[in-house]
Coordinates of C-alpha atoms in Angstrom, one line a residue:
M149 CA 14.4 -22.7 -20.4
S150 CA 14.8 -23.4 -24.3
V151 CA 15.8 -26.1 -26.3
E152 CA 17.7 -23.9 -28.1
S153 CA 18.9 -22.0 -24.7
Y154 CA 20.1 -26.0 -23.4
I155 CA 22.0 -27.3 -25.8
K156 CA 24.2 -24.9 -26.3
E157 CA 24.5 -24.4 -21.8
N158 CA 25.6 -27.9 -22.5
A159 CA 27.0 -28.8 -25.6
S160 CA 31.1 -28.4 -24.2
C161 CA 30.5 -31.3 -21.8
L162 CA 30.9 -33.4 -25.0
C163 CA 33.8 -32.9 -25.4
D164 CA 37.5 -30.7 -25.1
K165 CA 36.4 -29.4 -28.5
V166 CA 33.2 -27.1 -29.2
Y167 CA 32.5 -24.5 -30.6
V168 CA 29.6 -22.9 -29.6
A169 CA 27.4 -19.6 -31.6
P170 CA 27.9 -16.9 -31.8
E171 CA 32.0 -17.3 -30.6
I172 CA 32.2 -20.1 -33.8
P173 CA 35.1 -19.1 -36.0
E174 CA 34.1 -18.9 -39.1
K175 CA 36.8 -22.0 -40.8
M176 CA 35.0 -24.0 -38.2
L177 CA 31.8 -23.1 -39.1
N178 CA 32.0 -23.0 -43.0
N179 CA 34.1 -26.9 -42.0
A180 CA 31.5 -28.4 -39.9
I181 CA 29.1 -28.0 -42.0
S182 CA 31.1 -29.5 -45.6
G183 CA 31.9 -32.3 -43.6
I184 CA 29.5 -33.6 -41.2
A185 CA 26.2 -31.6 -42.1
P186 CA 26.0 -30.5 -45.6
G187 CA 23.1 -28.1 -47.1
V188 CA 22.9 -26.5 -43.8
N189 CA 22.1 -22.1 -42.9
H190 CA 25.0 -21.4 -41.3
E191 CA 23.2 -18.6 -39.3
Y192 CA 20.7 -21.9 -37.1
V193 CA 24.3 -23.8 -36.4
L194 CA 24.2 -23.6 -32.5
A195 CA 27.5 -25.6 -31.4
I196 CA 30.0 -27.7 -32.9
A197 CA 32.1 -30.7 -30.9
D198 CA 35.3 -31.2 -33.2
T199 CA 36.2 -34.9 -32.7
S200 CA 39.1 -34.6 -35.9
I201 CA 41.8 -34.8 -35.2
F202 CA 44.1 -32.4 -36.3
G203 CA 41.1 -30.0 -35.3
S204 CA 39.5 -28.9 -38.8
A205 CA 35.6 -29.1 -37.2
K206 CA 34.8 -32.4 -39.6
E207 CA 33.9 -34.9 -38.1
G208 CA 32.3 -35.0 -34.4
C209 CA 28.7 -33.6 -34.0
L210 CA 27.2 -30.9 -35.2
F211 CA 23.2 -28.9 -33.4
L212 CA 20.2 -27.0 -35.3
G213 CA 17.4 -26.3 -32.8
D214 CA 15.6 -28.8 -34.3
S215 CA 18.8 -31.4 -35.2
V216 CA 21.8 -33.1 -34.4
H217 CA 24.3 -34.5 -37.0
V218 CA 27.2 -36.2 -36.3
R219 CA 30.0 -37.3 -38.9
G220 CA 33.1 -40.3 -37.2
M221 CA 36.1 -40.5 -39.1
L222 CA 36.3 -41.9 -42.4
E223 CA 32.4 -42.5 -42.5
K224 CA 29.5 -40.5 -43.9
P225 CA 27.3 -37.9 -42.3
Q226 CA 24.5 -38.5 -40.5
S227 CA 21.2 -36.2 -39.2
F228 CA 19.0 -36.9 -36.9
K229 CA 16.1 -34.7 -36.6
F230 CA 14.8 -35.1 -32.3
E231 CA 10.8 -35.1 -33.1
N232 CA 11.4 -38.2 -33.8
I233 CA 13.9 -38.9 -30.9
T234 CA 12.1 -40.8 -27.8
S235 CA 15.6 -41.1 -26.0
A236 CA 18.7 -41.4 -25.9
E237 CA 20.7 -44.6 -23.7
Y238 CA 23.6 -45.5 -23.1
K239 CA 25.2 -48.2 -22.2
S240 CA 28.6 -49.3 -20.3
I241 CA 29.4 -53.5 -20.0
R242 CA 32.2 -54.0 -17.9
K243 CA 33.7 -57.4 -19.4
V244 CA 36.2 -59.4 -16.5
K245 CA 38.7 -61.0 -18.1
D246 CA 41.2 -64.0 -17.8
N247 CA 44.3 -62.6 -17.2
G248 CA 41.9 -60.6 -14.8
K249 CA 42.3 -57.0 -16.4
V250 CA 38.1 -55.3 -16.4
D251 CA 37.4 -54.7 -20.2
I252 CA 34.7 -51.7 -20.9
K253 CA 33.1 -51.4 -23.5
E254 CA 30.3 -48.1 -23.4
E255 CA 27.9 -47.5 -26.4
V256 CA 24.9 -45.2 -27.7
I257 CA 21.8 -46.2 -29.5
L258 CA 19.3 -43.1 -30.0
H259 CA 15.8 -44.8 -29.6
Q260 CA 13.5 -43.3 -32.3
V261 CA 9.8 -43.8 -33.5
D262 CA 8.2 -46.7 -35.5
D263 CA 11.3 -48.9 -33.1
I264 CA 13.9 -47.8 -34.7
E265 CA 17.3 -47.8 -32.6
T266 CA 20.4 -46.7 -33.8
S267 CA 24.5 -47.5 -32.2
L268 CA 25.7 -44.0 -33.0
T269 CA 29.6 -45.4 -31.1
S270 CA 31.3 -45.7 -34.4
C271 CA 30.4 -41.7 -34.9
L272 CA 31.5 -40.8 -31.7
T273 CA 34.8 -41.1 -31.1
N274 CA 36.4 -38.7 -28.4
I275 CA 33.0 -38.1 -27.6
S276 CA 32.2 -39.0 -23.6
F277 CA 29.1 -41.1 -24.8
K278 CA 27.2 -40.8 -21.4
E279 CA 28.0 -37.1 -21.7
F280 CA 26.3 -37.3 -25.0
A281 CA 22.8 -39.2 -24.2
K282 CA 23.0 -36.7 -21.0
L283 CA 22.5 -34.2 -23.5
I284 CA 20.2 -35.3 -25.8
N285 CA 17.3 -36.6 -23.1
G286 CA 17.9 -33.3 -21.8
I287 CA 16.8 -31.7 -25.3
L288 CA 13.9 -33.4 -26.1
E289 CA 12.7 -32.7 -21.9
A290 CA 13.3 -29.0 -22.4
S291 CA 11.3 -29.1 -26.1
G292 CA 7.7 -29.6 -23.1
E293 CA 5.1 -32.1 -23.9
E294 CA 4.4 -29.9 -27.8
N295 CA 7.6 -31.4 -28.4
K296 CA 8.3 -27.9 -29.7
F297 CA 11.4 -27.7 -32.1
E298 CA 12.9 -24.6 -33.8
T299 CA 15.4 -23.3 -34.7
T300 CA 16.9 -19.9 -35.0
S301 CA 19.5 -17.3 -35.8
Q302 CA 21.7 -16.6 -33.7
T303 CA 23.9 -14.1 -35.9
M304 CA 21.7 -11.7 -37.2
P305 CA 22.4 -7.7 -35.4
L306 CA 20.4 -5.0 -34.7
E307 CA 19.6 -4.1 -38.7
S308 CA 18.8 -6.7 -39.9
M309 CA 15.7 -7.6 -37.9
E310 CA 11.9 -6.2 -38.0
N311 CA 11.6 -2.7 -37.9
E312 CA 9.2 -2.5 -34.5
I313 CA 12.4 -4.3 -32.7
K314 CA 14.6 -1.6 -33.7
K315 CA 12.1 0.5 -32.2
A316 CA 11.4 -1.6 -29.2
Y317 CA 15.4 -0.7 -28.9
L318 CA 15.4 2.7 -29.7
K319 CA 12.8 3.6 -26.4
I320 CA 14.4 1.8 -24.1
I321 CA 17.8 3.9 -25.3
C322 CA 15.3 7.3 -25.8
N323 CA 14.2 6.2 -22.0
F324 CA 17.4 5.7 -20.4
A325 CA 18.8 9.7 -21.7
C326 CA 15.8 11.0 -20.1
S327 CA 16.1 9.0 -17.1
D328 CA 18.9 11.4 -15.3
D329 CA 17.0 14.8 -16.3
D330 CA 12.8 13.9 -17.9
I331 CA 14.6 15.4 -21.1
I332 CA 17.2 14.6 -24.1
D333 CA 19.5 17.3 -24.5
S334 CA 21.4 17.9 -28.1
Q335 CA 24.2 15.4 -27.9
E336 CA 22.4 12.6 -27.1
Y337 CA 20.2 12.9 -29.2
A338 CA 22.9 13.7 -31.9
E339 CA 24.4 9.5 -30.6
I340 CA 20.3 8.3 -31.0
L341 CA 19.5 9.3 -34.5
S342 CA 23.2 7.9 -35.7
L343 CA 22.3 4.5 -34.0
I344 CA 19.0 5.1 -36.0
V345 CA 21.0 6.1 -39.1
R346 CA 23.6 2.3 -38.2
I347 CA 20.6 0.1 -37.4
E348 CA 18.7 1.6 -40.5
L349 CA 15.1 2.4 -39.2
D350 CA 12.6 3.2 -42.5
S351 CA 11.4 6.6 -42.4
L352 CA 7.9 6.7 -40.5
D353 CA 9.2 4.5 -37.8
R354 CA 12.0 7.0 -37.4
L355 CA 9.0 9.6 -37.0
E356 CA 7.7 7.9 -34.5
L357 CA 10.3 7.6 -32.2
R358 CA 10.8 11.7 -33.5
N359 CA 7.3 11.8 -31.7
Y360 CA 8.3 9.0 -29.2
M361 CA 11.7 11.7 -28.1
Y362 CA 9.5 14.5 -28.1
Q363 CA 6.9 14.1 -25.2
T364 CA 7.5 13.4 -22.7
D365 CA 4.5 12.5 -21.6
N366 CA 4.3 9.1 -24.0
R367 CA 6.7 7.2 -22.6
E368 CA 7.0 3.2 -22.2
D369 CA 7.0 1.1 -19.8
S370 CA 11.4 0.1 -19.8
D371 CA 10.1 -3.9 -18.1
D372 CA 7.1 -3.8 -21.1
L373 CA 9.7 -3.0 -23.8
V374 CA 12.4 -5.4 -22.4
R375 CA 9.5 -8.0 -22.1
Y376 CA 8.4 -7.0 -25.9
L377 CA 12.5 -8.0 -26.8
E378 CA 13.2 -11.0 -24.8
E379 CA 9.4 -13.2 -27.1
N380 CA 9.9 -11.3 -30.8
V381 CA 13.5 -11.6 -31.0
P382 CA 15.2 -14.5 -32.3
E383 CA 15.6 -15.9 -29.1
G384 CA 19.9 -17.3 -30.0
S385 CA 20.5 -13.3 -30.4
F386 CA 18.5 -11.8 -27.2
E387 CA 21.6 -13.2 -25.0
I388 CA 24.0 -10.3 -27.5
I389 CA 20.9 -8.0 -27.4
K390 CA 20.6 -7.2 -23.9
K391 CA 24.9 -6.8 -23.8
S392 CA 23.9 -4.0 -26.7
L393 CA 21.6 -2.3 -24.4
L394 CA 24.0 -2.1 -21.7
K395 CA 26.8 -1.2 -24.8
D396 CA 25.0 1.7 -26.0
M397 CA 23.9 2.9 -22.4
I398 CA 27.2 2.6 -21.5
Y399 CA 28.2 5.2 -25.0
L400 CA 24.9 7.5 -24.0
F401 CA 26.8 7.9 -20.2
R402 CA 30.1 9.1 -21.4
I403 CA 29.0 12.2 -23.4
K404 CA 28.3 13.5 -20.3
N405 CA 29.9 11.7 -17.0
E406 CA 32.4 10.1 -16.3
Y407 CA 32.5 6.8 -16.7
E408 CA 33.6 5.4 -13.8
C409 CA 30.5 7.0 -11.9
W410 CA 27.7 4.4 -14.1
P411 CA 26.7 1.9 -10.7
Q412 CA 25.5 5.7 -9.2
N413 CA 22.6 5.3 -12.0
K414 CA 19.5 3.5 -11.1
F415 CA 18.4 3.0 -14.3
F416 CA 21.8 1.6 -15.0
T417 CA 22.5 -0.8 -12.9
T418 CA 18.6 -1.9 -12.0
L419 CA 18.6 -3.2 -16.2
Q420 CA 21.9 -4.7 -15.5
Q421 CA 21.2 -7.0 -13.4
Q422 CA 17.3 -7.7 -14.9
F423 CA 20.1 -8.8 -17.4
K424 CA 22.9 -11.0 -15.0
V425 CA 25.3 -8.8 -16.1
N426 CA 28.9 -8.4 -14.1
D427 CA 30.6 -5.1 -13.3
E428 CA 34.0 -6.8 -15.9
Q429 CA 31.8 -7.4 -18.7
I430 CA 30.9 -3.7 -18.3
D431 CA 34.2 -2.7 -18.3
L432 CA 35.1 -5.1 -21.4
M433 CA 32.2 -2.7 -22.6
M434 CA 34.0 0.7 -22.2
L435 CA 37.4 -0.6 -23.4
A436 CA 36.0 -2.1 -27.3
I437 CA 34.6 1.7 -27.1
K438 CA 37.3 3.4 -25.9
N439 CA 39.0 0.4 -29.2
D440 CA 36.8 2.0 -31.2
E441 CA 37.5 6.1 -30.7
E442 CA 41.7 5.4 -29.8
I443 CA 42.1 4.4 -34.2
L444 CA 40.4 7.1 -34.6
A445 CA 41.5 9.1 -32.7
Q446 CA 45.5 7.6 -32.6
R447 CA 45.6 7.2 -36.6
K448 CA 45.7 4.1 -36.3
N449 CA 47.0 1.6 -39.3
D450 CA 45.6 -1.7 -40.4
S451 CA 48.4 -3.4 -38.1
E452 CA 47.3 -1.6 -35.6
I453 CA 43.7 -2.3 -35.9
T454 CA 44.4 -6.1 -36.6
K455 CA 46.1 -6.0 -32.9
S456 CA 44.2 -4.4 -30.5
M457 CA 41.0 -6.0 -32.2
K458 CA 42.4 -9.6 -31.9
E459 CA 43.1 -8.6 -28.1
I460 CA 39.7 -6.8 -27.1
A461 CA 38.5 -10.8 -28.8
A462 CA 40.0 -12.7 -26.3
K463 CA 39.3 -9.9 -22.9
A464 CA 35.7 -10.1 -24.2
G465 CA 35.7 -13.9 -24.3
A466 CA 37.3 -14.3 -21.4
V467 CA 34.7 -12.3 -19.5
G468 CA 31.8 -14.1 -21.2
V469 CA 30.7 -10.8 -24.1
P470 CA 30.2 -12.2 -27.4
L471 CA 32.7 -9.1 -29.5
A472 CA 28.7 -9.6 -31.4
A473 CA 27.0 -8.2 -28.7
I474 CA 29.9 -4.9 -28.9
Y475 CA 29.0 -4.5 -33.1
F476 CA 25.2 -5.5 -32.6
S477 CA 24.2 -2.2 -32.9
G478 CA 27.2 -1.2 -35.7
S479 CA 30.0 0.9 -33.9
V480 CA 29.9 4.2 -31.6
V481 CA 32.1 5.5 -33.5
G482 CA 29.5 6.0 -36.6
M483 CA 30.0 2.2 -38.5
S484 CA 27.0 -0.2 -39.1
A485 CA 27.5 -3.8 -38.5
A486 CA 27.3 -4.6 -41.9
G487 CA 31.2 -1.9 -42.4
I488 CA 32.8 -3.6 -39.0
T489 CA 31.4 -7.1 -40.6
S490 CA 33.4 -6.3 -43.3
G491 CA 36.2 -4.0 -42.6
L492 CA 37.0 -6.9 -40.2
A493 CA 37.0 -9.5 -43.9
T494 CA 38.8 -7.5 -45.3
L495 CA 42.3 -7.7 -42.8
G496 CA 41.5 -11.0 -42.7
M497 CA 39.3 -11.5 -40.4
G498 CA 36.8 -12.5 -41.2
G499 CA 34.1 -14.2 -38.7
L500 CA 34.8 -12.2 -36.1
L501 CA 32.3 -11.1 -35.2
G502 CA 30.1 -14.1 -35.5
L503 CA 27.5 -12.3 -37.1
S504 CA 25.3 -13.2 -40.7
G505 CA 28.1 -13.2 -44.3
M506 CA 24.5 -13.5 -45.7
V507 CA 22.9 -10.1 -44.0
T508 CA 26.1 -7.8 -43.8
G509 CA 28.2 -8.4 -47.0
I510 CA 31.2 -9.9 -46.1
G511 CA 34.0 -8.4 -48.5
V512 CA 37.3 -10.9 -50.0
V513 CA 40.4 -9.0 -49.2
V514 CA 42.3 -8.8 -52.8
I515 CA 46.1 -8.8 -51.9
V516 CA 47.3 -6.5 -54.8
G517 CA 51.2 -7.0 -55.3
V518 CA 53.8 -8.9 -54.2
G519 CA 58.4 -8.9 -54.4
A520 CA 59.7 -6.0 -56.2
Y521 CA 56.6 -3.9 -56.1
K522 CA 55.5 -3.9 -52.2
G523 CA 59.6 -3.3 -52.3
I524 CA 59.6 -0.2 -54.1
K525 CA 56.2 0.9 -52.3
T526 CA 58.2 0.4 -49.2
I527 CA 61.3 2.7 -50.2
T528 CA 59.2 5.7 -51.6
G529 CA 57.4 5.4 -47.5
L530 CA 54.1 4.8 -50.0
S531 CA 53.5 1.1 -48.4
D532 CA 52.8 3.2 -44.6
L533 CA 49.2 4.9 -46.8
E534 CA 48.2 1.4 -47.7
N535 CA 48.4 0.2 -44.2
N536 CA 46.4 3.0 -43.7
K537 CA 43.2 1.5 -46.4
Q538 CA 41.1 -0.3 -43.1
R539 CA 40.8 3.3 -40.8
E540 CA 40.0 5.2 -44.3
L541 CA 37.6 2.9 -44.7
M542 CA 36.6 3.4 -41.3
L543 CA 36.0 7.7 -41.7
Q544 CA 34.4 6.8 -45.1
A545 CA 31.8 5.1 -43.4
I546 CA 31.5 7.3 -40.4
I547 CA 31.2 10.4 -42.4
K548 CA 28.1 9.3 -43.9
N549 CA 26.4 8.0 -41.4
A550 CA 26.9 11.7 -39.6
Q551 CA 25.9 13.3 -43.2
K552 CA 22.6 11.0 -43.2
S553 CA 21.7 11.8 -39.4
L554 CA 22.3 15.7 -40.4
N555 CA 19.6 15.7 -43.1
Y556 CA 17.8 14.1 -40.2
L557 CA 17.8 17.0 -38.2
I558 CA 17.7 18.9 -41.4
E559 CA 14.1 17.1 -41.4
D560 CA 13.3 16.9 -37.6
V561 CA 14.4 21.5 -37.5
N562 CA 11.1 22.7 -40.3
E563 CA 8.8 20.1 -39.1
I564 CA 9.7 22.0 -35.3
S565 CA 10.0 25.3 -37.6
T566 CA 6.0 24.7 -38.8
Q567 CA 4.9 24.1 -35.4
L568 CA 6.2 27.4 -34.1
M569 CA 4.3 28.9 -36.7
K570 CA 1.2 27.2 -36.3
E571 CA 1.1 27.8 -32.3
I572 CA 3.1 31.7 -33.1
K573 CA -0.4 31.9 -35.3
N574 CA -2.4 30.9 -32.6
G575 CA -2.0 34.2 -30.3
T576 CA -0.2 34.3 -26.8
E577 CA -2.6 31.6 -24.9
S578 CA -0.5 29.3 -26.6
T579 CA 2.8 31.0 -25.1
M580 CA 3.6 27.4 -22.8
K581 CA 3.9 25.8 -25.9
I582 CA 5.6 29.0 -28.0
E583 CA 8.6 28.1 -25.4
K584 CA 8.8 24.4 -25.2
I585 CA 8.9 23.8 -29.2
S586 CA 11.5 26.8 -29.3
A587 CA 13.5 25.1 -26.8
M588 CA 13.7 21.8 -29.6
L589 CA 13.7 23.5 -31.6
G590 CA 17.2 25.3 -30.5
M591 CA 17.9 21.7 -29.0
L592 CA 17.6 20.2 -32.9
S593 CA 20.2 23.6 -33.8
K594 CA 22.5 22.7 -31.6
G595 CA 22.9 18.7 -32.5
A596 CA 22.4 20.1 -36.1
Q597 CA 26.2 21.8 -35.0
T598 CA 27.8 19.1 -33.0
T599 CA 26.5 16.7 -36.3
T600 CA 28.4 19.6 -39.3
E601 CA 31.2 19.5 -36.6
K602 CA 31.7 15.2 -36.1
I603 CA 31.8 15.6 -40.5
T604 CA 34.0 18.2 -40.7
H605 CA 36.5 16.3 -38.5
A606 CA 36.0 13.2 -39.8
E607 CA 36.2 14.4 -43.5
I608 CA 39.4 16.1 -42.4
E609 CA 40.6 13.3 -40.5
S610 CA 39.9 10.8 -44.1
I611 CA 41.5 12.8 -46.2
I612 CA 45.1 12.6 -43.2
A613 CA 45.0 9.8 -43.8
Q614 CA 45.6 9.3 -47.1
L615 CA 48.8 11.9 -47.1
P616 CA 52.5 10.9 -46.1
P617 CA 53.3 11.4 -42.3
K618 CA 56.4 12.1 -43.0
L619 CA 57.6 13.4 -45.8
D620 CA 60.5 12.9 -48.3
A621 CA 62.3 16.4 -49.1
V622 CA 64.4 14.7 -51.6
R623 CA 62.3 13.1 -53.7
L624 CA 59.8 16.7 -53.0
K625 CA 62.7 18.9 -54.4
E626 CA 63.4 16.3 -57.3
L627 CA 58.9 16.1 -58.7
T628 CA 59.4 20.0 -58.0
K629 CA 62.6 20.7 -59.5
E630 CA 60.9 23.1 -62.8
A631 CA 61.0 26.7 -61.7
T632 CA 57.1 26.0 -62.7
K633 CA 56.2 24.2 -59.8
E634 CA 58.4 26.2 -57.3
K635 CA 55.4 27.2 -55.7
L636 CA 54.3 24.1 -55.1
K637 CA 56.9 22.8 -53.5
T638 CA 56.7 25.8 -50.9
F639 CA 53.3 25.1 -49.8
V640 CA 54.0 21.4 -49.4
L641 CA 56.6 22.5 -47.6
A642 CA 54.7 24.5 -45.5
C643 CA 52.2 21.6 -44.5
Y644 CA 54.7 20.5 -42.8
I645 CA 56.6 20.8 -39.5
E646 CA 60.5 20.7 -40.0
T647 CA 61.3 18.9 -36.8
E648 CA 64.6 17.3 -35.7
T649 CA 65.6 13.5 -34.7
I650 CA 68.8 11.8 -33.3
V651 CA 69.4 9.4 -35.3
D652 CA 71.3 6.2 -33.9
D653 CA 75.1 6.8 -34.6
G654 CA 73.6 9.8 -32.5
G655 CA 73.6 12.4 -34.7
V656 CA 70.7 15.1 -36.0
R657 CA 68.8 14.5 -38.7
I658 CA 65.9 16.7 -39.4
I659 CA 62.8 15.4 -40.9
Y660 CA 58.9 16.8 -41.6
L661 CA 56.3 15.7 -40.2
L662 CA 52.7 16.5 -41.7
S663 CA 51.4 19.5 -39.7
G664 CA 47.6 18.4 -37.5
K665 CA 46.2 21.5 -37.0
L666 CA 45.7 22.7 -41.2
P667 CA 42.0 23.4 -41.8
L668 CA 40.0 20.5 -44.4
N669 CA 40.1 22.5 -47.2
T670 CA 44.1 23.1 -47.5
Y671 CA 44.7 18.6 -47.0
E672 CA 42.1 19.2 -50.2
Q673 CA 44.6 21.1 -51.5
L674 CA 48.0 19.0 -50.6
Y675 CA 46.3 16.0 -51.2
S676 CA 45.9 16.9 -54.9
V677 CA 49.7 18.4 -55.6
L678 CA 51.2 15.2 -53.9
E679 CA 48.8 13.7 -56.5
N680 CA 49.0 15.6 -59.5
I681 CA 53.6 15.8 -59.0
G682 CA 53.5 11.7 -59.4
Y683 CA 55.2 12.0 -54.8
L684 CA 51.2 9.3 -54.5
D685 CA 51.9 7.6 -57.8
V686 CA 54.6 4.0 -57.5
S687 CA 57.4 4.4 -60.1
S688 CA 57.2 8.0 -60.1
A689 CA 58.0 8.1 -56.3
A690 CA 60.3 5.7 -56.6
F691 CA 62.5 7.1 -60.3
A692 CA 62.4 10.7 -57.7
S693 CA 63.9 9.7 -54.7
I694 CA 66.7 6.9 -56.0
K695 CA 67.8 10.0 -58.4
G696 CA 67.4 12.9 -55.7
T697 CA 69.8 10.3 -53.2
A698 CA 72.1 10.1 -55.8
K699 CA 72.2 13.9 -57.1
N700 CA 72.8 14.0 -53.4
L701 CA 75.5 11.1 -52.9
F702 CA 77.0 13.0 -56.8
K703 CA 77.2 16.2 -54.7
D704 CA 78.8 14.7 -51.8
L705 CA 81.5 13.3 -54.1
I706 CA 82.3 16.1 -55.0
N707 CA 82.3 18.4 -51.4

């Protein structure tokens, strides 16, 4: 076992509040670095033992792969390189007082090179002295005869790793796709391309992978590929990458099969056992996949997304699956790890994944408008649209991913078409090869069609996210009262379905709900009309609503 693995597996024994990578809350990580270990790179932090009174994590211990940093209450931080420590000594002195009471005095001493001894007793308040000494000595033993101490990133997503690692990962996915029928069909091909886009594989390496998918006689052994990952992936990320592989495979499996049938897939269960991932953890991965899909399918707003993500995070922690593993290669719906991390930051959940903020470029949410402005938005119903921002951003990212996938598919179609023409010119002796290339061309064309449909669907959903789900007929009437705007009112009403609803007093009220079966161009026209008449503008909408309501009230008084 390596030093980093040893620290992560044993640090929890130090005290009640211990945070282990990659599940260290962002606030605790920042506080610990500023208070205990100023200047260290947050990506390399393995564990934090928090001894502060109020749980701020500004006091206690912080571990890297090559050092330990400590700070007691009202003391300055200290750091110790493992390579300079020869041992840690725990002392327990038992003294019987005159009144018969037993007084036990504990102490921890670090023995270092050049016969330097340092007492850490005052620095380790609320930490088990015995467990601390045991942990340090265990670290020294885990380093081996070479005293090898290394620091590796604990938070690097797949898209930020070397291309050779990405290729090995993708080849395992390809091997899985071929394991049932020895081919990669159009749906599987489209999803693998989406994954290629999410992790940003270079063009030359993508061409190599394309040939790998086409040619069944050059498959690499999956065990060799896993071994390559184990030897080359930053150690802090290998446990995550194993679970991420299974997550991407279970999604690919579900495209053509019922989820419940996965235990019958030998390729999958072999890797599951090899990676020591239990069935409960597989179920959690599937739950996270369904959650991502439901965000779009059920048109969840930002509040609902926040709630569901927190629920997934809690369940993931309970079964031992870091959320970072679920989104290590991005989301199956088409978002990169960077996009997900930034999106969570805008919802106030930055750091939830534990992926590197520096790598992924976490954005900062700026909340504009308080007080009366919020009140106006609530009155006009525009606050509902504001609450759709995260889904809208997700859809834009999905469109971008799918468009890039489609471009790759078109490149592949052109390349295969060129090969087909060459073989046709060679004559009838290559008939079998022509049939094979033709079948491949058909598969690519279907894949392109699938991706195009995904783009169209995402574009429709993106426009819907910007449209009011329920129409304010009074406001619309006031904004289109001029004769020249009569057609606009008719068009808008045609896009909404008149529905009866029961109100609190038992009466019936007519409401207008947005139709979910319109073509893309109609939704685009609807958005344009609503924007042009001022329906989506806060001040215009508020004025029209108030004015229209006042008119109706006046009519009621007269009548």
